Amino acid sequence: MKILVVGSGGREHALAWKLAQSKKIQVVMVAPGNGGTALDGRLKNIFITDPVQLADYVQQEHIALTVVGPEAPLAAGIVDVFRERGLKIFGPTKKAAQLESSKDFAKAFMQRHGIPTAAYQSFSDAKAAHDYIDQQGAPIVIKADGLAAGKGVVVAMTLKEAHDAVDMMLSDNRFGDAGARVVVEEFLEGEEASFIVMVDGKNILPLATSQDHKRLMDNDEGPNTGGMGAYSPAPIVTPQLHARVMREIILPTVHGMAKDGIPYTGFLYAGLMIDAEGNPKTLEFNCRMGDPETQPIMVRLKTDLVKVMEHAVDGTLDQIELEWDRRTALGVVMAAANYPESPRKGDVIKGIPAETDDSVTFHAGSVLENDQLKTAGGRVLCVVGLGGTVRVAHKAAYEALDKIHFDGMQFRRDIGWRAMRRL
Ligand code: AMP
Ligand code: GLY
């Protein structure tokens, strides 16, 4: 059978790589894909991004099912377009994707359904937002309501930063419509974890836990990024905490969406903040898998992902169990010069090692031009290592990474430090 993966990042390369391992697969199409998906003989890039044209292509090519990677096509309604034509697709509808595409929607939803999250208020009027911030004090967090490619959140340590963030979003319109409304919320302290599940409308299938590293540089310094590395499992999520997150956050979310008449299907990602006492709160929802969390998670998945996807689109996720490699997988992102501000493109990438039993490299912002691999975006590669402990996985990842070179490459040396500290 043929399957389509929509997107071009490291997450999509990892999903396509895993799907292609299935005996059922003839070819996995990736739209539009990247340099890495172009190099893999089992994958085929197709250069279509418009949802209607993609649906036409899926019908022509008799593609059995489609998996959507990024939030933008979901928020634009690709699932609605496919479903209207009776095409099988895994992801939330446009309405359900509001859990990610509108922070205001997500906060009101959580409040309505008693799901633990930071206290907040939302504003479209700058003066009211400034007054609220003065009354609450700093630190405080300002979030653009809409999708802002990971740049819409300001964790303000001072009142000045908070007021500047409101001015940037509401008065200067820096994010356009996405910033026409802001959520101002309580600053939460603790450790973050990524909690990702698959939902078929009624059944919930949790994936392995993971943890991401948002800051550009070692010791969690420098600007926020889309994620500079991730590993799975995340030892902070003990079996007890896992059960509690399912009970207090995931189940009420899935049931709440159904109750509100917007049944949720697709990957659901709760970004958690876990305080010193081990209490979880929801920082945000994403209506997709995480990037780079997907890369280590897919490397650990032993179950045939095609089978899992078939159950997901048929509403029978209760009939499958996931089997995981017991080892830790740890992925390190290699980013382009000047990422995240204004990533440089066109640097030649050399030395990517062949996949082994304990390492694999996924591509994101790369392109294959006349048989030469070049950088083509912010996050270029994600090198994943596997090992019996997080330390061994760390070593495997960096041994592979140290063979790779492109001018201006940026990466962290300390991915996994929280888990290593726990040992
Ligand atoms: P979000 O896109 O909402 O996950 O926010 C991006 C990042 O900002 C998160 O991964 C956290 O590191 C940080 N953040 C978001 N909300 C809060 C909060 N209420 N308190 C502290 N940090 C936050
Ligand atoms: N790695 C964080 C995210 O995908 O949103």
PDB file of N, CA, C and O in Angstrom, residues 177-209:
ATOM      1  N   ASP A 177      -2.824  38.788  12.773  1.00  0.00           N
ATOM      2  CA  ASP A 177      -4.031  38.285  13.438  1.00  0.00           C
ATOM      3  C   ASP A 177      -3.708  37.359  14.608  1.00  0.00           C
ATOM      4  O   ASP A 177      -4.435  37.326  15.597  1.00  0.00           O
ATOM      5  N   ALA A 178      -2.602  36.594  14.481  1.00  0.00           N
ATOM      6  CA  ALA A 178      -2.244  35.637  15.535  1.00  0.00           C
ATOM      7  C   ALA A 178      -2.011  36.350  16.865  1.00  0.00           C
ATOM      8  O   ALA A 178      -2.160  35.761  17.932  1.00  0.00           O
ATOM      9  N   GLY A 179      -1.640  37.643  16.781  1.00  0.00           N
ATOM     10  CA  GLY A 179      -1.352  38.383  18.008  1.00  0.00           C
ATOM     11  C   GLY A 179      -2.411  39.428  18.341  1.00  0.00           C
ATOM     12  O   GLY A 179      -2.203  40.289  19.198  1.00  0.00           O
ATOM     13  N   ALA A 180      -3.554  39.363  17.681  1.00  0.00           N
ATOM     14  CA  ALA A 180      -4.607  40.350  17.924  1.00  0.00           C
ATOM     15  C   ALA A 180      -5.283  40.122  19.272  1.00  0.00           C
ATOM     16  O   ALA A 180      -6.036  40.956  19.767  1.00  0.00           O
ATOM     17  N   ARG A 181      -5.026  38.957  19.852  1.00  0.00           N
ATOM     18  CA  ARG A 181      -5.507  38.643  21.193  1.00  0.00           C
ATOM     19  C   ARG A 181      -4.325  38.008  21.911  1.00  0.00           C
ATOM     20  O   ARG A 181      -3.558  37.267  21.301  1.00  0.00           O
ATOM     21  N   VAL A 182      -4.152  38.344  23.196  1.00  0.00           N
ATOM     22  CA  VAL A 182      -3.062  37.719  23.951  1.00  0.00           C
ATOM     23  C   VAL A 182      -3.614  37.060  25.201  1.00  0.00           C
ATOM     24  O   VAL A 182      -4.620  37.506  25.763  1.00  0.00           O
ATOM     25  N   VAL A 183      -2.940  35.987  25.587  1.00  0.00           N
ATOM     26  CA  VAL A 183      -3.229  35.339  26.858  1.00  0.00           C
ATOM     27  C   VAL A 183      -2.124  35.761  27.820  1.00  0.00           C
ATOM     28  O   VAL A 183      -0.944  35.683  27.477  1.00  0.00           O
ATOM     29  N   VAL A 184      -2.508  36.254  28.987  1.00  0.00           N
ATOM     30  CA  VAL A 184      -1.521  36.609  30.018  1.00  0.00           C
ATOM     31  C   VAL A 184      -1.710  35.592  31.128  1.00  0.00           C
ATOM     32  O   VAL A 184      -2.807  35.465  31.681  1.00  0.00           O
ATOM     33  N   GLU A 185      -0.644  34.833  31.417  1.00  0.00           N
ATOM     34  CA  GLU A 185      -0.836  33.774  32.395  1.00  0.00           C
ATOM     35  C   GLU A 185       0.251  33.716  33.462  1.00  0.00           C
ATOM     36  O   GLU A 185       1.359  34.222  33.292  1.00  0.00           O
ATOM     37  N   GLU A 186      -0.113  33.077  34.517  1.00  0.00           N
ATOM     38  CA  GLU A 186       0.736  32.849  35.677  1.00  0.00           C
ATOM     39  C   GLU A 186       2.030  32.124  35.255  1.00  0.00           C
ATOM     40  O   GLU A 186       1.988  31.193  34.462  1.00  0.00           O
ATOM     41  N   PHE A 187       3.143  32.547  35.811  1.00  0.00           N
ATOM     42  CA  PHE A 187       4.431  31.898  35.569  1.00  0.00           C
ATOM     43  C   PHE A 187       4.498  30.623  36.409  1.00  0.00           C
ATOM     44  O   PHE A 187       4.258  30.645  37.609  1.00  0.00           O
ATOM     45  N   LEU A 188       4.795  29.512  35.755  1.00  0.00           N
ATOM     46  CA  LEU A 188       4.899  28.239  36.476  1.00  0.00           C
ATOM     47  C   LEU A 188       6.350  27.811  36.546  1.00  0.00           C
ATOM     48  O   LEU A 188       7.091  27.929  35.573  1.00  0.00           O
ATOM     49  N   GLU A 189       6.736  27.271  37.691  1.00  0.00           N
ATOM     50  CA  GLU A 189       8.092  26.772  37.841  1.00  0.00           C
ATOM     51  C   GLU A 189       8.078  25.258  37.866  1.00  0.00           C
ATOM     52  O   GLU A 189       7.106  24.658  38.331  1.00  0.00           O
ATOM     53  N   GLY A 190       9.156  24.639  37.399  1.00  0.00           N
ATOM     54  CA  GLY A 190       9.237  23.188  37.446  1.00  0.00           C
ATOM     55  C   GLY A 190      10.020  22.644  36.276  1.00  0.00           C
ATOM     56  O   GLY A 190      10.822  23.363  35.681  1.00  0.00           O
ATOM     57  N   GLU A 191       9.772  21.381  35.971  1.00  0.00           N
ATOM     58  CA  GLU A 191      10.456  20.718  34.868  1.00  0.00           C
ATOM     59  C   GLU A 191       9.413  20.353  33.808  1.00  0.00           C
ATOM     60  O   GLU A 191       8.339  19.860  34.136  1.00  0.00           O
ATOM     61  N   GLU A 192       9.773  20.572  32.542  1.00  0.00           N
ATOM     62  CA  GLU A 192       8.812  20.299  31.468  1.00  0.00           C
ATOM     63  C   GLU A 192       8.949  18.868  30.952  1.00  0.00           C
ATOM     64  O   GLU A 192      10.016  18.284  30.989  1.00  0.00           O
ATOM     65  N   ALA A 193       7.841  18.326  30.474  1.00  0.00           N
ATOM     66  CA  ALA A 193       7.874  17.031  29.788  1.00  0.00           C
ATOM     67  C   ALA A 193       6.836  17.053  28.675  1.00  0.00           C
ATOM     68  O   ALA A 193       5.867  17.819  28.727  1.00  0.00           O
ATOM     69  N   SER A 194       7.069  16.229  27.667  1.00  0.00           N
ATOM     70  CA  SER A 194       6.139  16.147  26.532  1.00  0.00           C
ATOM     71  C   SER A 194       5.346  14.861  26.668  1.00  0.00           C
ATOM     72  O   SER A 194       5.924  13.781  26.765  1.00  0.00           O
ATOM     73  N   PHE A 195       4.028  14.995  26.671  1.00  0.00           N
ATOM     74  CA  PHE A 195       3.154  13.840  26.869  1.00  0.00           C
ATOM     75  C   PHE A 195       2.280  13.724  25.616  1.00  0.00           C
ATOM     76  O   PHE A 195       1.400  14.548  25.390  1.00  0.00           O
ATOM     77  N   ILE A 196       2.563  12.711  24.812  1.00  0.00           N
ATOM     78  CA  ILE A 196       1.902  12.617  23.502  1.00  0.00           C
ATOM     79  C   ILE A 196       1.075  11.336  23.426  1.00  0.00           C
ATOM     80  O   ILE A 196       1.555  10.260  23.796  1.00  0.00           O
ATOM     81  N   VAL A 197      -0.162  11.472  22.976  1.00  0.00           N
ATOM     82  CA  VAL A 197      -1.036  10.310  22.820  1.00  0.00           C
ATOM     83  C   VAL A 197      -1.652  10.340  21.423  1.00  0.00           C
ATOM     84  O   VAL A 197      -1.654  11.368  20.753  1.00  0.00           O
ATOM     85  N   MET A 198      -2.164   9.172  21.012  1.00  0.00           N
ATOM     86  CA  MET A 198      -2.952   9.098  19.784  1.00  0.00           C
ATOM     87  C   MET A 198      -4.415   8.958  20.195  1.00  0.00           C
ATOM     88  O   MET A 198      -4.721   8.244  21.145  1.00  0.00           O
ATOM     89  N   VAL A 199      -5.290   9.655  19.474  1.00  0.00           N
ATOM     90  CA  VAL A 199      -6.711   9.629  19.803  1.00  0.00           C
ATOM     91  C   VAL A 199      -7.499   9.320  18.531  1.00  0.00           C
ATOM     92  O   VAL A 199      -7.235   9.925  17.483  1.00  0.00           O
ATOM     93  N   ASP A 200      -8.450   8.382  18.620  1.00  0.00           N
ATOM     94  CA  ASP A 200      -9.234   8.044  17.425  1.00  0.00           C
ATOM     95  C   ASP A 200     -10.667   8.560  17.517  1.00  0.00           C
ATOM     96  O   ASP A 200     -11.538   8.131  16.775  1.00  0.00           O
ATOM     97  N   GLY A 201     -10.918   9.477  18.435  1.00  0.00           N
ATOM     98  CA  GLY A 201     -12.282   9.975  18.640  1.00  0.00           C
ATOM     99  C   GLY A 201     -12.805   9.514  19.984  1.00  0.00           C
ATOM    100  O   GLY A 201     -13.443  10.262  20.701  1.00  0.00           O
ATOM    101  N   LYS A 202     -12.485   8.253  20.350  1.00  0.00           N
ATOM    102  CA  LYS A 202     -12.882   7.769  21.672  1.00  0.00           C
ATOM    103  C   LYS A 202     -11.763   7.050  22.418  1.00  0.00           C
ATOM    104  O   LYS A 202     -11.612   7.203  23.618  1.00  0.00           O
ATOM    105  N   ASN A 203     -10.954   6.258  21.721  1.00  0.00           N
ATOM    106  CA  ASN A 203      -9.871   5.536  22.401  1.00  0.00           C
ATOM    107  C   ASN A 203      -8.591   6.358  22.412  1.00  0.00           C
ATOM    108  O   ASN A 203      -8.319   7.113  21.480  1.00  0.00           O
ATOM    109  N   ILE A 204      -7.808   6.152  23.481  1.00  0.00           N
ATOM    110  CA  ILE A 204      -6.564   6.902  23.646  1.00  0.00           C
ATOM    111  C   ILE A 204      -5.408   5.914  23.776  1.00  0.00           C
ATOM    112  O   ILE A 204      -5.477   4.987  24.578  1.00  0.00           O
ATOM    113  N   LEU A 205      -4.376   6.133  22.987  1.00  0.00           N
ATOM    114  CA  LEU A 205      -3.195   5.270  23.044  1.00  0.00           C
ATOM    115  C   LEU A 205      -1.969   6.141  23.324  1.00  0.00           C
ATOM    116  O   LEU A 205      -1.523   6.890  22.451  1.00  0.00           O
ATOM    117  N   PRO A 206      -1.422   6.066  24.552  1.00  0.00           N
ATOM    118  CA  PRO A 206      -0.261   6.915  24.862  1.00  0.00           C
ATOM    119  C   PRO A 206       1.004   6.423  24.163  1.00  0.00           C
ATOM    120  O   PRO A 206       1.234   5.214  24.061  1.00  0.00           O
ATOM    121  N   LEU A 207       1.811   7.360  23.692  1.00  0.00           N
ATOM    122  CA  LEU A 207       3.127   7.023  23.149  1.00  0.00           C
ATOM    123  C   LEU A 207       4.139   7.086  24.289  1.00  0.00           C
ATOM    124  O   LEU A 207       3.812   7.494  25.403  1.00  0.00           O
ATOM    125  N   ALA A 208       5.369   6.693  24.008  1.00  0.00           N
ATOM    126  CA  ALA A 208       6.419   6.775  25.022  1.00  0.00           C
ATOM    127  C   ALA A 208       6.626   8.243  25.419  1.00  0.00           C
ATOM    128  O   ALA A 208       6.430   9.149  24.608  1.00  0.00           O
ATOM    129  N   THR A 209       7.038   8.464  26.652  1.00  0.00           N
ATOM    130  CA  THR A 209       7.241   9.841  27.140  1.00  0.00           C
ATOM    131  C   THR A 209       8.552  10.407  26.572  1.00  0.00           C
ATOM    132  O   THR A 209       9.428   9.666  26.121  1.00  0.00           O
TER     133      THR A 209
END
